[in-house]
Amino acid sequence: MIWSDLHVERPLSEAELRAWIRSVFAIDDRLVAVEKQYDYPSDPALLASHVFVAWDQFTGQYPFRVTVAVKEPSLEHVDEVAAIDALARQTGARLIVFDDSPEPDHVLLVEPDGTRRGAYVDPDALDHDSYEIAFYEGREQRDGEAANG
Amino acid sequence: MARRVGKSLSEDAGAAIEKMYRDAGEGVEDVVKRVRAVDEEMARKLLDAAERVGREDAGRLSRGQAESAADSFGKQKLRTLLEGGKWPPDGAPRIEARVPHDRHMLNRITARMQKKGLNSVILPHVDVQADVDAINLGQAERVDSDFKINGRVYGIESNGTLFPRSGDGIVQLDRGSYWALQTMIAHAGDPERTAFQLAVQGLGRTEQDAAAGVFELWRKG
């Protein structure tokens, strides 16, 4: 099972990511693999991991991307939403999650206290793989509601 | 004597007036020539600009598609504007539509692109620029907020960037399958490496099978 990509407002250390995964899945640290996307070392230990975390660095307000793959079926019951809230709380960092709505620029912003609210990222920045909040849902008029005249 | 002087003055005045009109006429002709030259220069610059606009997204398109953009859409738009026509035309988006993000274009996908729950991918044989141009010319069918053209449906972002939803030449991959496709592309030509990375990512047979067919199309270009 692959979770939604998360974009965090600051880079997280491997120790922070491991601590998060351990707390969420209650598994031994040896069953967690954390690697920078995309060229993983040929370490057989990676194959034995139950949870694989890939991270990557981009630009913008939310430059740090985290991808979580839950490889062990017995761990698939873990609630993704609660786990994401836990990451924001534990690291004190805001993050955004693409909510897979039909609108490609719509995201959920998760605050460190677990509060969630809808937001829109700047589509021009998005075109360049940069993640910037353009405005919050219901707070401001969208510039290009206009695109569709 | 006075009559001769008067006649001479009259002749001089006549010549002066005639010269004045001749000069003025030549001046007007010069002005007309200069205006025409400026118009031609302006039109040439506008055409160049239109061609550049047409090639703005060339990075995402094949050379042929980009040239087609310059030749067809840019000039059609310019012609409409120069003839005082309505722009954007009826049925077209108010903000000019642009080609979809590279993450939707099979021949432009890279390993670092965003994976979503459902990822629509346009196969290489699709003339995306022709779809974009048709949408901007108001030729697409409006389906709610989407545009249907040449058997494909596109949504549009607030900045005009299109995204494919469904239709001929568009495949849908779930998150895992898209990640598998990215991995296959990233390590194309190294099946051992690909297999290892897919296993590390926990991507199983289902995701790999879904990605493999699309990857073959990528390989064929």
Coordinates of N, CA, C and O in Angstrom, one line a residue, chain A residues 15-108:
Chain A
A15 N 16.4 10.5 11.4 CA 16.0 10.1 12.8 C 14.5 10.5 13.0 O 13.7 9.7 13.6
E16 N 14.1 11.7 12.5 CA 12.7 12.1 12.7 C 11.7 11.2 12.0 O 10.7 10.8 12.5
L17 N 12.1 10.8 10.8 CA 11.3 9.9 10.0 C 11.2 8.5 10.6 O 10.1 8.0 10.7
R18 N 12.3 8.0 11.1 CA 12.3 6.7 11.7 C 11.4 6.7 13.0 O 10.6 5.8 13.3
A19 N 11.6 7.8 13.8 CA 10.8 7.9 15.0 C 9.3 7.9 14.8 O 8.5 7.3 15.5
W20 N 9.0 8.6 13.7 CA 7.6 8.7 13.3 C 7.0 7.3 12.9 O 6.0 6.9 13.4
I21 N 7.7 6.7 12.1 CA 7.3 5.3 11.6 C 7.2 4.3 12.7 O 6.2 3.6 12.9
R22 N 8.2 4.4 13.6 CA 8.2 3.4 14.8 C 6.9 3.7 15.6 O 6.2 2.7 16.1
S23 N 6.6 5.0 15.8 CA 5.5 5.3 16.7 C 4.1 4.9 16.1 O 3.2 4.5 16.7
V24 N 4.1 5.1 14.8 CA 2.8 4.8 14.1 C 2.5 3.3 13.9 O 1.4 2.9 14.1
F25 N 3.6 2.6 13.6 CA 3.4 1.2 13.3 C 3.8 0.3 14.4 O 3.5 -0.9 14.4
A26 N 4.4 0.8 15.4 CA 4.9 0.0 16.6 C 5.7 -1.2 16.1 O 5.4 -2.3 16.4
I27 N 6.7 -0.9 15.3 CA 7.6 -1.9 14.8 C 9.0 -1.6 15.1 O 9.4 -0.4 15.4
D28 N 9.8 -2.6 15.0 CA 11.3 -2.5 15.3 C 11.9 -1.6 14.2 O 11.5 -1.7 13.0
D29 N 12.9 -0.9 14.6 CA 13.5 0.1 13.7 C 14.2 -0.7 12.5 O 14.4 -0.1 11.4
R30 N 14.6 -1.9 12.8 CA 15.3 -2.7 11.7 C 14.3 -3.0 10.5 O 14.7 -3.4 9.5
L31 N 13.0 -2.9 10.8 CA 12.0 -3.2 9.8 C 11.6 -1.9 9.0 O 10.7 -1.9 8.2
V32 N 12.3 -0.8 9.3 CA 12.0 0.4 8.6 C 13.2 0.8 7.7 O 14.4 0.8 8.2
A33 N 12.9 1.1 6.5 CA 14.0 1.6 5.6 C 13.7 3.0 5.2 O 12.5 3.3 4.8
V34 N 14.7 3.9 5.3 CA 14.5 5.3 4.9 C 15.6 5.6 3.8 O 16.8 5.5 4.1
E35 N 15.2 6.0 2.7 CA 16.2 6.3 1.6 C 15.8 7.5 0.8 O 14.6 7.8 0.7
K36 N 16.8 8.2 0.3 CA 16.5 9.3 -0.6 C 16.0 8.7 -1.9 O 16.6 7.8 -2.4
Q37 N 14.9 9.2 -2.4 CA 14.5 8.8 -3.7 C 15.6 9.3 -4.7 O 16.0 10.4 -4.6
Y38 N 16.2 8.5 -5.6 CA 15.6 7.4 -6.2 C 16.5 6.2 -6.4 O 16.2 5.2 -6.9
D39 N 17.8 6.4 -6.1 CA 18.8 5.4 -6.4 C 19.2 4.7 -5.2 O 20.2 5.0 -4.6
Y40 N 18.4 3.7 -4.8 CA 18.6 3.0 -3.5 C 19.9 2.1 -3.6 O 20.1 1.5 -4.6
P41 N 20.6 2.1 -2.5 CA 21.8 1.2 -2.5 C 21.3 -0.3 -2.6 O 20.2 -0.6 -2.2
S42 N 22.2 -1.1 -3.1 CA 21.8 -2.5 -3.3 C 22.0 -3.3 -2.0 O 22.7 -4.3 -1.9
D43 N 21.3 -2.9 -1.0 CA 21.4 -3.5 0.3 C 20.2 -4.5 0.5 O 19.0 -4.0 0.6
P44 N 20.5 -5.8 0.7 CA 19.3 -6.7 0.8 C 18.5 -6.4 2.0 O 17.3 -6.8 2.0
A45 N 19.0 -5.7 3.0 CA 18.2 -5.3 4.2 C 17.0 -4.5 3.8 O 15.9 -4.5 4.4
L46 N 17.2 -3.7 2.7 CA 16.0 -2.9 2.2 C 14.9 -3.8 1.8 O 13.7 -3.4 1.9
L47 N 15.2 -4.9 1.2 CA 14.1 -5.8 0.8 C 13.3 -6.4 1.9 O 12.1 -6.7 1.8
A48 N 14.0 -6.5 3.1 CA 13.3 -7.1 4.2 C 12.4 -6.1 5.0 O 11.7 -6.5 5.9
S49 N 12.6 -4.8 4.6 CA 11.8 -3.8 5.4 C 10.3 -4.0 5.3 O 9.8 -4.5 4.3
H50 N 9.6 -3.7 6.4 CA 8.1 -3.8 6.3 C 7.5 -2.4 5.9 O 6.4 -2.4 5.4
V51 N 8.3 -1.4 6.2 CA 7.8 0.0 5.8 C 9.0 0.6 5.1 O 10.1 0.7 5.7
F52 N 8.7 1.1 4.0 CA 9.8 1.8 3.2 C 9.4 3.3 3.1 O 8.3 3.6 2.7
V53 N 10.3 4.2 3.4 CA 10.1 5.6 3.3 C 11.1 6.2 2.4 O 12.3 6.1 2.5
A54 N 10.6 6.9 1.3 CA 11.5 7.6 0.4 C 11.2 9.1 0.5 O 10.1 9.5 0.7
W55 N 12.3 9.8 0.5 CA 12.2 11.3 0.7 C 12.9 11.9 -0.5 O 13.8 11.4 -1.1
D56 N 12.5 13.2 -0.8 CA 13.1 13.9 -1.8 C 13.0 15.4 -1.5 O 12.1 15.8 -0.8
Q57 N 13.8 16.2 -2.1 CA 13.9 17.6 -1.8 C 13.5 18.4 -3.1 O 14.1 18.2 -4.1
F58 N 12.5 19.3 -2.9 CA 12.1 20.2 -4.0 C 12.3 21.6 -3.6 O 13.1 21.9 -2.7
T59 N 11.5 22.5 -4.2 CA 11.6 23.9 -3.8 C 10.2 24.4 -3.4 O 9.2 23.6 -3.4
G60 N 10.1 25.6 -3.0 CA 8.8 26.2 -2.6 C 8.6 26.1 -1.0 O 9.5 25.8 -0.3
Q61 N 7.4 26.4 -0.6 CA 7.1 26.4 0.8 C 7.1 25.1 1.5 O 7.3 24.9 2.7
Y62 N 6.8 24.1 0.7 CA 6.7 22.7 1.2 C 7.7 21.8 0.4 O 7.2 21.0 -0.5
P63 N 8.9 22.0 0.6 CA 9.9 21.4 -0.3 C 10.3 19.9 -0.1 O 10.9 19.3 -0.9
F64 N 9.9 19.4 1.1 CA 10.4 18.0 1.4 C 9.3 17.0 1.2 O 8.3 17.0 1.9
R65 N 9.5 16.1 0.3 CA 8.4 15.1 -0.1 C 8.8 13.8 0.6 O 9.9 13.3 0.6
V66 N 7.7 13.2 1.2 CA 7.9 11.9 1.8 C 6.8 11.0 1.2 O 5.7 11.3 1.1
T67 N 7.3 9.8 0.8 CA 6.5 8.7 0.3 C 6.6 7.5 1.2 O 7.7 7.1 1.5
V68 N 5.5 7.0 1.6 CA 5.5 5.8 2.5 C 4.9 4.6 1.8 O 3.8 4.7 1.3
A69 N 5.6 3.5 1.8 CA 5.1 2.3 1.2 C 5.0 1.3 2.4 O 6.0 1.0 3.0
V70 N 3.8 0.9 2.6 CA 3.5 -0.2 3.7 C 3.6 -1.5 3.0 O 2.7 -1.9 2.2
K71 N 4.7 -2.2 3.2 CA 4.9 -3.5 2.5 C 4.4 -4.7 3.2 O 4.2 -5.7 2.5
E72 N 4.2 -4.6 4.4 CA 3.8 -5.8 5.2 C 2.2 -5.7 5.4 O 1.7 -4.8 6.0
P73 N 1.5 -6.7 4.8 CA 0.1 -6.7 4.8 C -0.5 -6.5 6.2 O -1.6 -5.8 6.3
S74 N 0.1 -7.1 7.2 CA -0.5 -7.0 8.5 C -0.4 -5.5 9.1 O -1.0 -5.2 10.1
L75 N 0.3 -4.7 8.4 CA 0.4 -3.3 8.9 C -0.6 -2.3 8.1 O -0.6 -1.2 8.4
E76 N -1.3 -2.9 7.1 CA -2.1 -2.0 6.3 C -3.3 -1.4 7.0 O -3.9 -0.5 6.4
H77 N -3.6 -2.0 8.1 CA -4.8 -1.4 8.9 C -4.5 -0.1 9.5 O -5.4 0.7 9.9
V78 N -3.2 0.3 9.5 CA -2.9 1.6 10.2 C -3.5 2.8 9.5 O -3.5 2.8 8.2
D79 N -4.1 3.6 10.2 CA -4.9 4.7 9.6 C -3.9 5.8 9.1 O -3.2 6.5 9.8
E80 N -4.0 6.0 7.8 CA -3.1 6.9 7.1 C -3.3 8.4 7.6 O -2.4 9.1 7.8
V81 N -4.6 8.8 7.8 CA -4.9 10.1 8.2 C -4.3 10.4 9.5 O -3.6 11.5 9.8
A82 N -4.5 9.5 10.5 CA -4.0 9.7 11.8 C -2.5 9.7 11.8 O -1.9 10.5 12.6
A83 N -1.9 8.9 11.0 CA -0.4 8.9 10.9 C 0.1 10.2 10.4 O 1.2 10.7 10.9
I84 N -0.5 10.8 9.4 CA -0.1 12.0 8.9 C -0.2 13.1 9.9 O 0.7 13.9 10.1
D85 N -1.3 13.1 10.6 CA -1.5 14.1 11.7 C -0.3 13.9 12.8 O 0.2 14.9 13.3
A86 N 0.0 12.7 13.0 CA 1.1 12.4 14.0 C 2.4 13.0 13.5 O 3.2 13.5 14.4
L87 N 2.7 12.9 12.3 CA 3.9 13.4 11.7 C 4.0 14.9 12.0 O 5.0 15.5 12.4
A88 N 2.9 15.6 11.7 CA 2.9 17.1 11.9 C 3.1 17.4 13.4 O 3.8 18.3 13.7
R89 N 2.4 16.6 14.3 CA 2.5 16.9 15.7 C 4.0 16.6 16.2 O 4.6 17.4 16.9
Q90 N 4.5 15.5 15.8 CA 5.8 15.1 16.3 C 6.9 16.0 15.9 O 7.9 16.2 16.6
T91 N 6.8 16.5 14.6 CA 7.9 17.3 14.1 C 7.6 18.8 14.2 O 8.5 19.6 14.0
G92 N 6.4 19.2 14.6 CA 6.0 20.6 14.7 C 6.0 21.3 13.4 O 6.2 22.5 13.3
A93 N 5.9 20.5 12.3 CA 6.0 21.1 11.0 C 4.6 21.0 10.3 O 3.9 20.0 10.5
R94 N 4.3 22.0 9.5 CA 3.1 22.0 8.7 C 3.4 21.1 7.4 O 4.6 21.1 7.0
L95 N 2.4 20.5 6.9 CA 2.6 19.8 5.7 C 1.4 19.8 4.8 O 0.3 20.1 5.3
I96 N 1.5 19.5 3.6 CA 0.4 19.4 2.7 C 0.3 18.0 2.1 O 1.3 17.3 1.9
V97 N -1.0 17.6 1.9 CA -1.2 16.3 1.3 C -2.2 16.6 0.1 O -3.2 17.3 0.2
F98 N -1.8 16.0 -1.0 CA -2.7 16.1 -2.2 C -3.9 15.1 -1.9 O -3.7 14.0 -1.6
D99 N -5.1 15.7 -2.1 CA -6.2 14.9 -1.6 C -6.9 14.1 -2.7 O -7.9 13.5 -2.5
D100 N -6.2 14.1 -3.9 CA -6.8 13.3 -5.0 C -8.1 13.7 -5.5 O -8.9 12.9 -6.0
S101 N -8.5 14.9 -5.2 CA -9.7 15.5 -5.7 C -9.5 15.7 -7.2 O -8.4 15.7 -7.7
P102 N -10.6 16.0 -8.0 CA -10.4 16.2 -9.4 C -9.6 17.5 -9.7 O -9.0 17.6 -10.8
E103 N -9.5 18.3 -8.7 CA -8.7 19.6 -9.0 C -7.2 19.3 -8.6 O -6.9 19.1 -7.4
P104 N -6.3 19.4 -9.6 CA -4.9 19.0 -9.3 C -4.3 19.9 -8.3 O -3.3 19.5 -7.7
D105 N -4.8 21.2 -8.1 CA -4.1 22.1 -7.3 C -4.7 22.2 -5.9 O -4.3 23.0 -5.1
H106 N -5.7 21.3 -5.6 CA -6.3 21.3 -4.3 C -5.5 20.4 -3.3 O -5.2 19.3 -3.7
V107 N -5.2 20.9 -2.1 CA -4.5 20.1 -1.1 C -5.1 20.3 0.2 O -6.0 21.1 0.4
L108 N -4.7 19.4 1.1 CA -5.1 19.5 2.5 C -3.9 20.0 3.3 O -2.8 19.4 3.1

